[in-house]
XYZ file of C-alpha atoms in Angstrom:
394
model
C -78.471 49.189 -120.627
C -81.544 47.159 -121.526
C -84.143 48.677 -123.837
C -87.224 46.492 -124.075
C -90.645 47.075 -125.565
C -93.536 44.607 -125.263
C -91.217 41.863 -124.063
C -88.620 42.291 -126.848
C -85.084 43.387 -125.951
C -83.976 46.442 -127.961
C -80.417 46.981 -126.701
C -78.229 46.199 -123.710
C -75.630 48.246 -121.817
C -74.096 46.981 -118.576
C -73.023 49.935 -116.445
C -71.140 48.225 -113.671
C -71.404 44.510 -114.473
C -72.478 41.854 -112.049
C -72.200 42.606 -108.332
C -70.607 40.042 -106.044
C -67.968 37.472 -106.751
C -68.734 33.780 -106.419
C -70.523 31.234 -104.332
C -73.823 32.059 -102.668
C -74.075 35.703 -103.657
C -76.742 37.305 -105.903
C -75.605 38.862 -109.175
C -77.581 41.701 -110.858
C -77.348 44.230 -113.688
C -78.210 47.918 -113.975
C -80.958 48.445 -116.538
C -81.911 51.366 -118.783
C -85.282 51.393 -120.531
C -87.231 53.871 -122.637
C -90.377 55.269 -121.056
C -93.302 53.068 -122.066
C -91.035 50.089 -122.747
C -90.409 46.889 -120.799
C -87.560 46.319 -118.340
C -86.177 42.879 -117.449
C -84.638 42.556 -113.962
C -82.494 39.447 -113.550
C -80.884 38.070 -110.389
C -78.573 35.033 -110.584
C -76.778 32.839 -108.066
C -73.898 30.617 -109.158
C -74.290 28.208 -106.241
C -77.492 27.897 -104.282
C -78.537 25.276 -101.748
C -82.271 25.809 -102.191
C -82.203 29.307 -100.717
C -85.029 31.693 -101.723
C -84.572 34.777 -103.960
C -86.609 37.968 -103.762
C -86.994 41.185 -105.822
C -87.985 44.489 -104.127
C -88.746 47.897 -105.665
C -87.185 51.271 -104.659
C -89.897 51.615 -101.961
C -88.710 48.268 -100.516
C -91.993 46.582 -101.495
C -91.587 42.922 -102.372
C -92.360 42.258 -106.021
C -91.662 38.513 -106.215
C -90.566 35.943 -103.629
C -89.266 33.030 -105.663
C -92.140 32.357 -108.110
C -94.817 33.951 -105.925
C -96.067 37.423 -106.854
C -96.252 39.730 -103.839
C -97.317 43.112 -105.271
C -100.565 43.541 -107.140
C -99.291 45.334 -110.206
C -100.387 43.924 -113.558
C -97.322 45.448 -115.204
C -95.003 43.157 -113.238
C -94.695 39.539 -114.463
C -92.499 36.549 -113.746
C -90.042 35.708 -116.525
C -88.044 32.845 -114.943
C -87.781 31.342 -111.451
C -85.318 28.649 -110.344
C -82.824 28.043 -107.537
C -80.189 29.877 -109.624
C -82.228 32.702 -111.188
C -85.158 35.017 -110.548
C -86.109 37.248 -113.500
C -89.114 39.563 -113.632
C -90.405 42.060 -116.191
C -91.883 45.530 -115.699
C -93.946 46.644 -118.705
C -95.168 50.121 -119.664
C -92.373 51.628 -117.612
C -92.926 55.179 -116.387
C -90.526 57.759 -114.994
C -91.794 56.957 -111.493
C -90.460 53.401 -111.848
C -86.917 54.703 -111.926
C -84.761 53.863 -108.924
C -82.763 51.186 -107.141
C -84.184 47.637 -107.089
C -82.883 44.983 -104.658
C -82.368 41.256 -105.120
C -82.096 39.377 -101.792
C -80.713 35.894 -101.171
C -82.105 34.547 -97.848
C -78.974 33.043 -96.388
C -77.757 33.694 -92.874
C -77.104 36.581 -93.013
C -79.217 37.774 -95.969
C -77.120 38.766 -98.986
C -78.312 41.496 -101.377
C -77.389 43.044 -104.734
C -78.629 46.326 -106.173
C -79.785 47.045 -109.743
C -80.553 50.616 -110.775
C -83.396 51.077 -113.257
C -82.937 54.203 -115.422
C -85.941 55.386 -117.414
C -85.308 57.571 -120.479
C -87.835 60.314 -121.206
C -88.721 60.421 -124.906
C -88.727 63.962 -126.306
C -91.983 65.137 -127.823
C -92.146 65.881 -131.535
C -90.474 69.280 -132.037
C -92.389 72.358 -133.115
C -91.048 75.362 -135.052
C -92.447 78.782 -134.210
C -91.725 82.351 -135.284
C -92.583 82.084 -138.991
C -95.311 84.303 -140.379
C -95.940 84.178 -144.103
C -94.946 85.972 -146.166
C -91.522 87.357 -145.276
C -90.088 90.243 -147.271
C -86.659 89.965 -148.840
C -84.028 91.458 -146.551
C -86.031 90.905 -143.342
C -84.445 89.308 -140.285
C -86.124 85.982 -139.487
C -86.084 84.308 -136.071
C -87.212 80.688 -135.810
C -87.471 78.718 -132.549
C -87.597 74.936 -132.253
C -88.839 73.416 -128.973
C -89.326 69.923 -127.562
C -90.345 68.759 -124.068
C -90.215 65.565 -122.022
C -86.675 64.445 -122.747
C -84.546 62.737 -120.096
C -81.704 63.484 -120.235
C -82.019 66.779 -122.151
C -82.265 66.279 -125.912
C -79.984 67.880 -128.501
C -81.379 70.186 -131.223
C -79.698 70.836 -134.588
C -80.705 73.088 -137.510
C -80.340 72.418 -141.239
C -80.950 74.607 -144.280
C -80.551 73.181 -147.795
C -79.179 70.009 -146.134
C -76.351 72.070 -144.628
C -76.111 72.315 -140.854
C -76.278 75.776 -139.291
C -73.950 76.056 -136.307
C -74.545 79.609 -135.050
C -77.694 79.024 -132.954
C -78.849 79.641 -129.379
C -79.681 76.709 -127.046
C -81.783 76.760 -123.859
C -82.505 73.884 -121.399
C -85.227 74.079 -118.722
C -86.359 71.501 -116.151
C -89.998 70.416 -116.474
C -92.509 70.620 -113.602
C -91.994 66.947 -112.720
C -88.315 67.787 -112.065
C -87.300 64.715 -114.031
C -87.538 65.692 -117.699
C -86.405 68.719 -119.672
C -87.741 71.171 -122.222
C -85.085 72.313 -124.677
C -85.339 75.028 -127.294
C -83.055 76.440 -129.950
C -83.318 79.752 -131.807
C -82.071 80.428 -135.334
C -81.573 84.014 -136.617
C -80.785 84.871 -140.251
C -81.556 87.506 -142.903
C -83.541 86.176 -145.857
C -83.172 86.859 -149.569
C -84.958 85.661 -152.710
C -82.832 82.512 -152.886
C -84.491 81.363 -149.630
C -87.946 81.192 -151.230
C -89.173 77.595 -151.133
C -86.235 76.430 -149.003
C -86.970 73.897 -146.233
C -85.512 74.738 -142.823
C -85.287 71.613 -140.650
C -85.063 71.295 -136.874
C -83.713 67.895 -135.812
C -83.942 66.433 -132.293
C -81.386 63.759 -131.346
C -81.784 61.642 -128.206
C -80.630 58.218 -127.014
C -84.233 57.123 -126.540
C -84.973 57.580 -130.251
C -82.890 54.556 -131.285
C -80.831 56.556 -133.842
C -83.998 57.790 -135.583
C -84.189 61.534 -134.874
C -87.414 63.504 -134.759
C -87.681 66.413 -137.194
C -89.816 69.462 -137.815
C -89.745 71.341 -141.107
C -90.664 74.856 -142.136
C -90.817 75.806 -145.828
C -89.977 79.482 -146.312
C -92.039 81.848 -148.440
C -90.134 84.992 -149.388
C -91.663 87.902 -151.309
C -89.352 90.002 -153.479
C -89.431 92.608 -156.246
C -89.324 91.405 -159.886
C -86.094 90.837 -161.777
C -86.378 91.656 -165.503
C -84.374 90.684 -168.592
C -85.089 91.220 -172.341
C -84.160 88.396 -174.725
C -84.174 89.137 -178.515
C -85.048 86.386 -181.016
C -81.946 87.211 -183.110
C -78.639 88.936 -182.325
C -78.623 90.801 -185.700
C -82.044 92.273 -186.510
C -82.303 92.930 -190.266
C -84.519 95.218 -192.218
C -87.583 93.458 -193.604
C -87.419 90.606 -191.098
C -89.521 90.086 -187.915
C -88.141 90.449 -184.374
C -89.512 89.073 -181.095
C -88.424 90.635 -177.799
C -89.221 88.461 -174.760
C -89.479 90.131 -171.356
C -88.376 87.529 -168.803
C -89.597 88.614 -165.362
C -89.391 86.767 -162.054
C -90.808 87.852 -158.736
C -93.056 86.872 -155.859
C -95.930 87.483 -156.039
C -95.789 86.811 -159.790
C -95.475 90.133 -161.652
C -98.500 91.544 -163.424
C -98.551 91.739 -167.272
C -95.488 93.668 -168.425
C -95.574 97.135 -169.965
C -93.660 97.844 -173.210
C -92.547 101.347 -174.255
C -90.221 102.818 -176.873
C -87.976 105.833 -176.230
C -90.005 106.683 -173.132
C -93.384 106.679 -174.892
C -96.006 104.360 -176.286
C -95.243 101.949 -179.100
C -95.470 104.042 -182.310
C -96.902 101.456 -184.693
C -99.422 99.121 -182.999
C -100.193 97.426 -186.319
C -96.610 96.161 -186.657
C -95.717 96.063 -182.966
C -97.947 93.443 -181.347
C -97.721 92.706 -177.596
C -98.672 89.150 -176.639
C -98.212 88.340 -172.958
C -94.557 89.059 -172.220
C -93.525 89.191 -175.894
C -93.210 92.179 -178.220
C -93.476 91.029 -181.839
C -92.246 93.590 -184.421
C -93.230 92.688 -187.986
C -91.115 93.712 -190.988
C -88.368 95.738 -189.353
C -87.302 99.050 -190.856
C -84.873 101.790 -189.855
C -87.627 103.778 -188.128
C -87.842 100.996 -185.525
C -84.385 101.911 -184.196
C -84.525 103.050 -180.581
C -84.611 101.991 -176.924
C -87.332 99.527 -175.930
C -88.225 99.225 -172.248
C -89.966 96.370 -170.448
C -91.436 97.095 -167.015
C -92.712 94.476 -164.506
C -94.622 95.245 -161.304
C -95.868 93.254 -158.312
C -97.144 94.224 -154.868
C -93.586 94.544 -153.547
C -92.088 96.834 -156.176
C -91.209 97.524 -159.784
C -88.253 96.698 -162.053
C -87.423 97.257 -165.712
C -84.918 96.383 -168.446
C -83.956 98.117 -171.704
C -82.960 96.903 -175.159
C -81.399 99.155 -177.813
C -82.589 98.107 -181.271
C -80.371 98.777 -184.295
C -81.868 97.534 -187.568
C -79.117 96.402 -189.971
C -79.070 96.588 -193.762
C -79.178 92.973 -195.003
C -76.855 93.820 -197.934
C -74.276 95.305 -195.602
C -74.503 92.274 -193.359
C -74.108 89.977 -196.381
C -70.999 91.946 -197.459
C -69.591 91.593 -193.964
C -70.198 87.905 -193.804
C -69.254 87.033 -197.478
C -65.793 87.080 -199.169
C -64.106 90.502 -199.627
C -63.561 90.596 -203.440
C -61.723 93.928 -203.393
C -59.221 92.568 -200.904
C -58.693 89.415 -202.941
C -58.178 91.492 -206.166
C -55.610 93.686 -204.439
C -53.652 90.671 -203.240
C -53.614 89.163 -206.771
C -52.407 92.490 -208.279
C -49.558 92.682 -205.795
C -48.509 89.108 -206.517
C -48.485 89.758 -210.320
C -46.487 92.970 -209.905
C -43.870 91.290 -207.713
C -43.539 88.425 -210.220
C -42.987 90.800 -213.186
C -40.382 92.791 -211.269
C -38.529 89.615 -210.376
C -38.422 88.492 -214.028
C -37.154 91.928 -215.174
C -34.356 92.018 -212.578
C -33.291 88.480 -213.401
C -33.023 89.372 -217.116
C -30.834 92.415 -216.421
C -28.599 90.391 -214.146
C -28.023 87.721 -216.801
C -27.313 90.341 -219.489
C -24.690 92.116 -217.419
C -22.858 88.931 -216.475
C -22.668 87.438 -220.001
C -18.879 86.766 -220.750
C -16.305 84.553 -222.383
C -13.517 82.379 -221.179
C -10.726 80.325 -222.668
C -9.537 76.974 -221.555
C -5.924 76.486 -220.384
C -5.082 75.423 -223.898
C -6.008 78.909 -225.249
C -4.531 81.004 -222.415
C -0.887 80.558 -223.335
C 0.330 81.509 -219.915
C -0.995 80.760 -216.482
C 0.298 84.008 -215.043
C -1.949 86.241 -217.151
C -3.645 88.765 -214.883
C -7.063 88.320 -216.496
C -8.942 86.586 -219.284
C -8.417 89.348 -221.897
C -4.629 89.289 -221.432
C -4.647 85.533 -221.721
C -6.423 85.800 -225.040
C -3.948 88.368 -226.377
C -0.989 86.229 -225.326
C -2.447 83.064 -226.712
C -0.833 81.402 -229.746
C -2.433 82.000 -233.039
C -4.240 84.944 -234.509
C -7.110 86.906 -232.991
C -9.431 84.994 -235.234
C -8.322 81.680 -233.732
C -8.777 83.150 -230.304
C -12.332 84.082 -231.155
C -12.901 80.539 -232.319
C -11.693 79.172 -228.998
C -14.041 81.311 -226.945
C -16.795 79.578 -225.121
C -19.947 81.325 -224.101
C -21.901 80.647 -221.019
C -24.951 81.907 -219.391
């Protein structure tokens, strides 16, 4: 396949190689060219004894006889002419140029070789239809991508957030010239707020595009009701301190200025409760500020709200909660002291009850005495000496 444009070869693909074998026999190639490009038709002869070569078009009109131009067509030019080769070029190729070209070698008999010229129809730039702005969240959207003039029929693919969508419908129709095709593809999906600002891309792939697909893009605009959230400036509002409540609202169209209420009614103290844009600034909190604060956002699609329950804390109570618990520490110390005193008292009683005497073997007098007192009585010497030989231990 030869793709040429303005005399420059783009790519080559030989469909059935050279016709013929050897000797005096013309050899040709099938050629494929993109519409509007340039095709090179080459006829070669391995051995030639000064025999003429000729190129003819599908209508059997002679284009060139050796180096002599036979057909008055400014698009057809001589590239090379010799006894072994006759090459011509056809520029600005159209679909009507497609067909079977013949190279003739004027031997006896005349020998010929055929070369088929295939012209690729370039698909037109695709167009996306079916989008009307804006689209409401939850609506079913149907987009159609169409391109005409492709030969063979082009391929259409859809992408959303750079991810290909496979579940699409494809239709191919033959154009009026009965040579090219119009192809279309339809994409159906239900939209939500996450689709707002997303680019949906239709991509056309075709062999004539030289691996550079044509694309069409549609940026979606989705309208949806506001989403609302209240963000406090501190997680523990304290009496005497300020508090800022921020009403974060998102929607399309952009919500109007938010409305603040307390316990279902107006703000009770406008001097201390100042609304600035989407913020409610409460100065010098006190216990009377306790209650449910409501933020309401509205756009042309609908209305949404969020609530925040305010509980004003006593700063002293919060400090007691966050600081050391002195009562608990004092209780632990008292228990430790009590346990220590009890241990000392029990140890003293134990030592007092187990205070005793003993005699060495020298004072026992007999080893078979049943106990220490008997040994003392049986010992030699008087009771006084026995008392002297007692040893005390703790």
